[in-house]
Short mmCIF file of C-alpha atoms in Angstrom, two decimals:
data_model
loop_
_atom_site.label_atom_id
_atom_site.label_comp_id
_atom_site.label_asym_id
_atom_site.label_seq_id
_atom_site.Cartn_x
_atom_site.Cartn_y
_atom_site.Cartn_z
CA TYR A 175 6.96 -7.40 -9.54
CA TYR A 176 5.55 -4.02 -10.54
CA ALA A 177 7.88 -2.23 -8.13
CA THR A 178 11.00 -4.32 -8.63
CA ASN A 179 10.86 -6.12 -12.00
CA ILE A 180 11.67 -9.31 -10.09
CA PRO A 181 9.20 -12.26 -10.10
CA ALA A 182 9.98 -13.32 -6.53
CA SER A 183 8.62 -16.77 -5.68
CA ASP A 184 8.70 -16.07 -1.92
CA PRO A 185 7.53 -13.00 0.04
CA ALA A 186 10.17 -10.30 -0.39
CA LEU A 187 10.91 -6.93 1.17
CA TRP A 188 10.87 -3.67 -0.82
CA TYR A 189 11.21 -0.26 0.79
CA GLN A 190 11.08 3.30 -0.53
CA ALA A 191 12.72 5.93 1.66
CA PRO A 192 11.31 9.45 2.07
CA SER A 193 14.02 10.62 -0.33
CA GLY A 194 12.49 8.42 -3.03
CA LYS A 195 15.40 5.97 -3.03
CA THR A 196 14.28 2.34 -3.23
CA HIS A 197 15.87 -0.59 -1.41
CA ILE A 198 15.67 -4.38 -1.66
CA PRO A 199 17.34 -6.61 0.94
CA THR A 200 17.93 -10.13 -0.36
CA SER A 201 19.76 -13.33 0.40
CA GLY A 202 23.12 -14.19 -1.07
CA ARG A 203 21.38 -16.81 -3.19
CA ASP A 204 19.44 -14.17 -5.12
CA LEU A 205 21.94 -11.32 -4.92
CA ALA A 206 23.37 -11.78 -8.43
CA GLU A 207 19.94 -11.93 -10.08
CA TYR A 208 18.69 -8.87 -8.20
CA LYS A 209 21.79 -6.84 -9.02
CA ALA A 210 21.42 -7.78 -12.68
CA HIS A 211 17.68 -7.29 -13.12
CA ALA A 212 16.02 -5.55 -10.18
CA LYS A 213 14.56 -2.07 -10.55
CA ALA A 214 15.93 -0.52 -7.35
CA ASP A 215 18.46 2.09 -6.24
CA ALA A 216 20.12 -0.17 -3.68
CA ILE A 217 20.37 -3.96 -3.36
CA HIS A 218 21.43 -5.07 0.14
CA ASP A 219 22.95 -8.43 1.01
CA TRP A 220 21.31 -9.95 4.10
CA GLU A 221 24.75 -10.92 5.43
CA THR A 222 25.84 -7.28 5.47
CA ILE A 223 22.72 -6.25 7.37
CA LYS A 224 23.08 -9.22 9.71
CA TYR A 225 26.66 -8.20 10.54
CA GLU A 226 25.55 -4.61 11.29
CA LEU A 227 22.75 -5.83 13.55
CA LEU A 228 24.92 -8.30 15.43
CA GLN A 229 27.53 -5.60 15.96
CA ALA A 230 24.79 -3.51 17.57
CA GLY A 231 23.70 -6.44 19.75
CA LYS A 232 20.44 -7.01 17.88
CA THR A 233 18.91 -10.14 16.40
CA PHE A 234 18.48 -10.67 12.67
CA SER A 235 14.89 -10.86 11.36
CA THR A 236 12.64 -9.24 8.79
CA ALA A 237 11.47 -6.76 11.42
CA SER A 238 15.04 -5.85 12.36
CA MET A 239 15.91 -5.43 8.66
CA VAL A 240 13.04 -2.96 8.26
CA ALA A 241 14.23 -1.12 11.36
CA TRP A 242 17.77 -1.07 9.95
CA LEU A 243 16.55 0.41 6.65
CA ALA A 244 14.40 3.00 8.40
CA ALA A 245 17.34 4.01 10.57
CA GLN A 246 19.31 5.05 7.48
CA GLU A 247 17.06 8.12 7.11
CA GLU A 248 14.67 10.12 9.26
CA VAL A 249 11.31 8.35 9.04
CA ASP A 250 8.12 9.71 10.61
CA VAL A 251 5.82 6.99 9.29
CA ILE A 252 6.11 3.83 7.22
CA GLU A 253 3.16 3.17 4.93
CA VAL A 254 2.21 -0.39 4.05
CA PRO A 255 -0.58 -1.61 1.73
CA ASN A 256 -3.91 -2.69 3.17
CA THR A 257 -3.05 -6.26 2.10
CA PHE A 258 0.06 -6.29 4.31
CA PRO A 259 0.37 -9.55 6.35
CA ALA A 260 -1.17 -9.11 9.80
CA GLY A 261 1.50 -11.18 11.56
CA MET A 262 4.35 -9.12 10.12
CA PHE A 263 2.47 -5.88 10.82
CA THR A 264 2.21 -6.86 14.49
CA LYS A 265 5.91 -7.76 14.72
CA LEU A 266 6.94 -4.46 13.17
CA LYS A 267 4.65 -2.49 15.46
CA ASP A 268 6.01 -4.40 18.46
CA ALA A 269 9.51 -3.44 17.30
CA GLY A 270 8.48 0.21 17.62
CA LEU A 271 8.26 1.03 13.95
CA PRO A 272 5.79 3.82 13.00
CA LEU A 273 3.55 1.83 10.66
CA ARG A 274 0.43 3.12 8.97
CA ILE A 275 -1.88 1.29 6.59
CA SER A 276 -2.12 3.23 3.33
CA THR A 277 -5.52 4.40 2.15
CA ALA A 278 -4.32 4.44 -1.46
CA HIS A 279 -5.85 1.77 -3.65
CA PRO A 280 -3.98 0.39 -5.40
CA PHE A 281 -0.85 0.89 -3.28
CA PHE A 282 0.89 2.20 -6.41
CA PRO A 283 -1.76 4.61 -7.77
CA GLU A 284 0.21 5.05 -10.99
CA ARG A 285 -0.76 1.48 -11.93
CA VAL A 286 -4.27 2.70 -12.76
CA LYS A 287 -3.03 4.43 -15.92
CA LYS A 288 -1.19 2.03 -18.18
CA THR A 289 1.89 3.14 -20.09
CA LEU A 290 2.25 2.41 -23.79
CA LEU A 291 4.69 -0.39 -22.87
CA GLU A 292 2.16 -1.92 -20.48
CA VAL A 293 -0.58 -1.72 -23.11
CA GLU A 294 1.67 -3.59 -25.52
CA LYS A 295 2.43 -6.23 -22.88
CA MET A 296 -1.30 -6.80 -22.36
CA ALA A 297 -1.76 -7.02 -26.13
CA VAL A 298 0.99 -9.66 -26.32
CA ALA A 299 -0.78 -11.61 -23.57
CA GLN A 300 -4.11 -11.45 -25.36
CA ARG A 301 -2.60 -12.50 -28.68
CA ALA A 302 -1.15 -15.55 -26.92
CA ASN A 303 -4.55 -16.24 -25.38
CA GLU A 304 -6.19 -16.14 -28.81
CA GLN A 305 -4.00 -19.04 -29.93
CA GLY A 306 -5.69 -21.21 -27.30
CA TYR A 307 -9.08 -20.22 -28.67
CA HIS A 308 -8.05 -21.01 -32.25
CA HIS A 309 -7.00 -24.46 -31.08
CA ALA A 310 -10.27 -24.99 -29.21
CA CYS A 311 -12.25 -23.98 -32.31
CA THR A 312 -10.28 -26.45 -34.42
CA ILE A 313 -11.02 -29.28 -31.99
CA LEU A 314 -14.74 -28.47 -31.88
CA ARG A 315 -14.88 -28.34 -35.69
CA GLU A 316 -13.08 -31.68 -35.97
CA SER A 317 -15.37 -33.35 -33.43
CA ASP A 318 -18.13 -35.70 -34.54
CA ILE A 319 -21.57 -35.91 -32.95
CA ALA A 320 -22.51 -39.32 -31.55
CA SER A 321 -26.07 -40.67 -31.50
CA ASP A 322 -26.42 -39.58 -27.86
CA THR A 323 -25.17 -36.05 -28.83
CA SER A 324 -21.78 -36.61 -27.14
CA LEU A 325 -18.88 -34.97 -28.95
CA ILE A 326 -16.23 -37.39 -30.23
CA TRP A 327 -12.71 -36.19 -31.01
CA ARG A 328 -10.07 -38.51 -32.42
CA GLY A 329 -12.18 -41.53 -31.60
CA LYS A 330 -12.81 -40.65 -27.93
CA PRO A 331 -15.46 -38.63 -26.07
CA LEU A 332 -14.43 -34.98 -25.83
CA THR A 333 -14.56 -33.86 -22.21
CA SER A 334 -14.10 -30.50 -20.53
CA GLU A 335 -10.88 -31.88 -19.05
CA ILE A 336 -9.46 -32.87 -22.45
CA LEU A 337 -10.33 -29.56 -24.10
CA ARG A 338 -8.93 -27.63 -21.12
CA ALA A 339 -5.65 -29.57 -21.34
CA GLU A 340 -5.41 -28.99 -25.08
CA ILE A 341 -5.94 -25.24 -24.64
CA ASN A 342 -3.25 -25.14 -21.95
CA LYS A 343 -0.79 -27.00 -24.18
CA LYS A 344 -1.24 -24.39 -26.89
CA LEU A 345 -0.99 -21.52 -24.42
CA THR A 346 2.24 -22.94 -23.00
CA ASP A 347 3.68 -22.98 -26.53
CA HIS A 348 2.97 -19.23 -26.67
CA GLY A 349 4.57 -18.26 -23.37
CA MET A 350 1.78 -18.85 -20.86
CA ILE A 351 3.26 -19.46 -17.40
CA ARG A 352 0.19 -20.03 -15.22
CA HIS A 353 -3.57 -20.24 -15.47
CA MET A 354 -5.10 -20.06 -12.00
CA LEU A 355 -8.46 -19.01 -10.54
CA GLY A 356 -8.16 -19.24 -6.78
CA THR A 357 -6.99 -22.82 -6.29
CA SER A 358 -8.47 -24.22 -9.51
CA ILE A 359 -6.55 -24.59 -12.74
CA GLY A 360 -8.15 -22.90 -15.73
CA PRO A 361 -9.40 -22.25 -18.25
CA VAL A 362 -13.11 -22.70 -17.64
CA VAL A 363 -14.55 -25.14 -20.20
CA ALA A 364 -18.16 -25.59 -19.14
CA GLY A 365 -20.94 -27.11 -21.22
CA GLY A 366 -24.68 -27.48 -20.72
CA ALA A 367 -25.86 -26.82 -17.14
CA HIS A 368 -22.27 -26.12 -16.07
CA ALA A 369 -22.20 -23.16 -18.46
CA GLY A 370 -24.86 -21.47 -16.33
CA MET A 371 -22.69 -21.53 -13.21
CA PRO A 372 -20.19 -18.62 -13.21
CA HIS A 373 -16.62 -19.88 -12.71
CA GLU A 374 -17.66 -23.54 -12.71
CA ARG A 375 -14.60 -25.16 -14.34
CA GLY A 376 -16.67 -27.72 -16.19
CA HIS A 377 -16.22 -31.48 -16.20
CA GLY A 378 -17.38 -34.53 -18.08
CA ILE A 379 -18.38 -35.14 -21.68
CA LEU A 380 -19.28 -32.14 -23.82
CA LYS A 381 -22.50 -32.37 -25.81
CA ALA A 382 -23.68 -31.07 -29.16
CA HIS A 383 -26.50 -28.52 -29.50
CA GLU A 384 -25.65 -27.10 -26.04
CA LEU A 385 -23.84 -23.90 -25.14
CA ILE A 386 -20.19 -24.34 -24.18
CA ILE A 387 -18.45 -21.50 -22.36
CA ILE A 388 -14.67 -21.12 -22.48
CA ASP A 389 -13.19 -18.50 -20.15
CA SER A 390 -9.43 -18.19 -20.56
CA TYR A 391 -7.36 -15.86 -18.35
CA PRO A 392 -3.67 -16.85 -18.50
CA THR A 393 -0.63 -14.99 -17.30
CA VAL A 394 2.10 -15.00 -19.93
CA ASP A 395 5.83 -14.72 -19.42
CA ASN A 396 5.75 -10.90 -19.48
CA PHE A 397 3.71 -11.18 -16.22
CA TYR A 398 0.67 -9.48 -17.70
CA ASN A 399 -2.70 -11.19 -17.94
CA ALA A 400 -5.04 -11.88 -20.79
CA ASP A 401 -8.75 -12.51 -20.38
CA CYS A 402 -11.37 -13.62 -22.85
CA THR A 403 -14.71 -15.44 -22.61
CA ARG A 404 -16.50 -16.92 -25.60
CA THR A 405 -19.57 -19.13 -25.99
CA PHE A 406 -19.70 -21.96 -28.53
CA CYS A 407 -22.29 -24.37 -29.83
CA LYS A 408 -21.41 -27.47 -31.85
CA GLY A 409 -24.38 -28.55 -33.93
CA GLN A 410 -27.75 -26.79 -34.02
CA PRO A 411 -28.52 -24.35 -31.19
CA THR A 412 -31.96 -24.65 -29.61
CA PRO A 413 -34.49 -21.82 -29.99
CA TRP A 414 -33.76 -20.92 -26.36
CA ALA A 415 -30.02 -20.71 -27.06
CA LYS A 416 -30.65 -18.50 -30.10
CA ASN A 417 -32.81 -16.20 -27.99
CA VAL A 418 -30.14 -16.01 -25.29
CA TYR A 419 -27.54 -15.10 -27.92
CA GLU A 420 -29.69 -12.41 -29.53
CA THR A 421 -30.67 -10.91 -26.17
CA THR A 422 -27.07 -10.89 -24.94
CA LEU A 423 -25.86 -9.24 -28.14
CA ALA A 424 -28.51 -6.53 -27.84
CA ALA A 425 -27.60 -6.01 -24.16
CA GLN A 426 -23.93 -5.69 -25.07
CA LEU A 427 -24.68 -3.08 -27.73
CA LEU A 428 -26.79 -1.20 -25.18
CA GLY A 429 -23.98 -1.22 -22.65
CA LEU A 430 -21.44 -0.07 -25.23
CA SER A 431 -23.71 2.79 -26.27
CA LEU A 432 -23.80 4.05 -22.67
CA ILE A 433 -20.06 3.99 -22.10
CA LYS A 434 -18.48 7.42 -22.27
CA ALA A 435 -16.12 9.59 -20.26
CA GLY A 436 -17.61 10.36 -16.86
CA ALA A 437 -20.34 7.71 -17.08
CA ASN A 438 -21.23 5.87 -13.87
CA GLY A 439 -20.47 2.15 -14.22
CA HIS A 440 -23.19 1.24 -11.73
CA ASP A 441 -25.82 2.99 -13.83
CA ILE A 442 -24.70 1.12 -16.94
CA GLN A 443 -24.82 -2.17 -15.04
CA LYS A 444 -28.38 -1.49 -13.85
CA ALA A 445 -29.49 -0.52 -17.38
CA VAL A 446 -28.18 -3.80 -18.79
CA GLU A 447 -29.78 -5.80 -15.97
CA SER A 448 -33.10 -4.06 -16.60
CA PHE A 449 -32.84 -4.93 -20.29
CA PHE A 450 -32.37 -8.63 -19.49
CA ASN A 451 -35.26 -8.57 -17.02
CA ALA A 452 -37.56 -6.94 -19.56
CA ASN A 453 -36.64 -9.53 -22.18
CA GLY A 454 -37.38 -12.65 -20.21
CA HIS A 455 -33.96 -13.32 -18.68
CA PRO A 456 -34.19 -12.10 -15.08
CA SER A 457 -31.07 -11.61 -12.98
CA GLY A 458 -30.73 -12.17 -9.28
CA LYS A 459 -32.48 -14.92 -7.25
CA ASP A 460 -35.94 -16.45 -7.17
CA ASN A 461 -38.22 -16.61 -4.12
CA ASP A 462 -36.36 -19.71 -2.88
CA GLY A 463 -33.01 -17.92 -2.99
CA ASN A 464 -31.76 -19.79 -6.06
CA PRO A 465 -30.14 -17.96 -8.99
CA TYR A 466 -32.32 -17.61 -12.07
CA GLY A 467 -31.20 -19.72 -14.98
#
């Protein structure tokens, strides 16, 4: 998408020639869309390439399309990203193409520095994300506390699943198109013990007086991501929860004070970890190999 401006749903081929000219071969099904919206110097119809290959007595495949593109100019080496599919890499090498895995990370180094337009797109994504949080806050405020400390919303127990669905409804209203973490659907809505397990999605009834973590990281329809994590407590936080909050706030302020141009991120990380360790919240694992918490 970054290279082409096209949100292809299937694996697609993009090629930049030594001259700098960019090419996208595509099927007739997608030809009109690509010609209208793709960021490329040349859009090639598969049928045209297929005809050229058959005329030369060759078969039509992705590998032969790459060979056809490379044959249009003198090519000493073809760089591919280090995430390139192994099966396709083997086929292209077997076809005699001079492939080399790029050492650049990311493959488009210019992505590291965001343009003003990209910064605005990320801001739009985060503003959309905030709407989900506003909705979650409203639901938690409206919830009642049952005698067993369960949260009750609109007459029913409030679960992680319900709150997650409500957040996603609001995000969809504001242009969110997907909310994935690996194979699990987000956001994370984890209460109690679940809140102490990083990336645990959370499930079951949410309780009062316990910490509830919401971690929301949607992709909106401009294809840029938002990300925000916040911790909530409905009711009265325990002394332990108050201490955790105060320690975390102090650790955050410490980390922020150390951030400056040229600072080593690893050093800042170790300083924050040391602060937690010194204040009764050790990081890492205990003698049995279990995470502290």
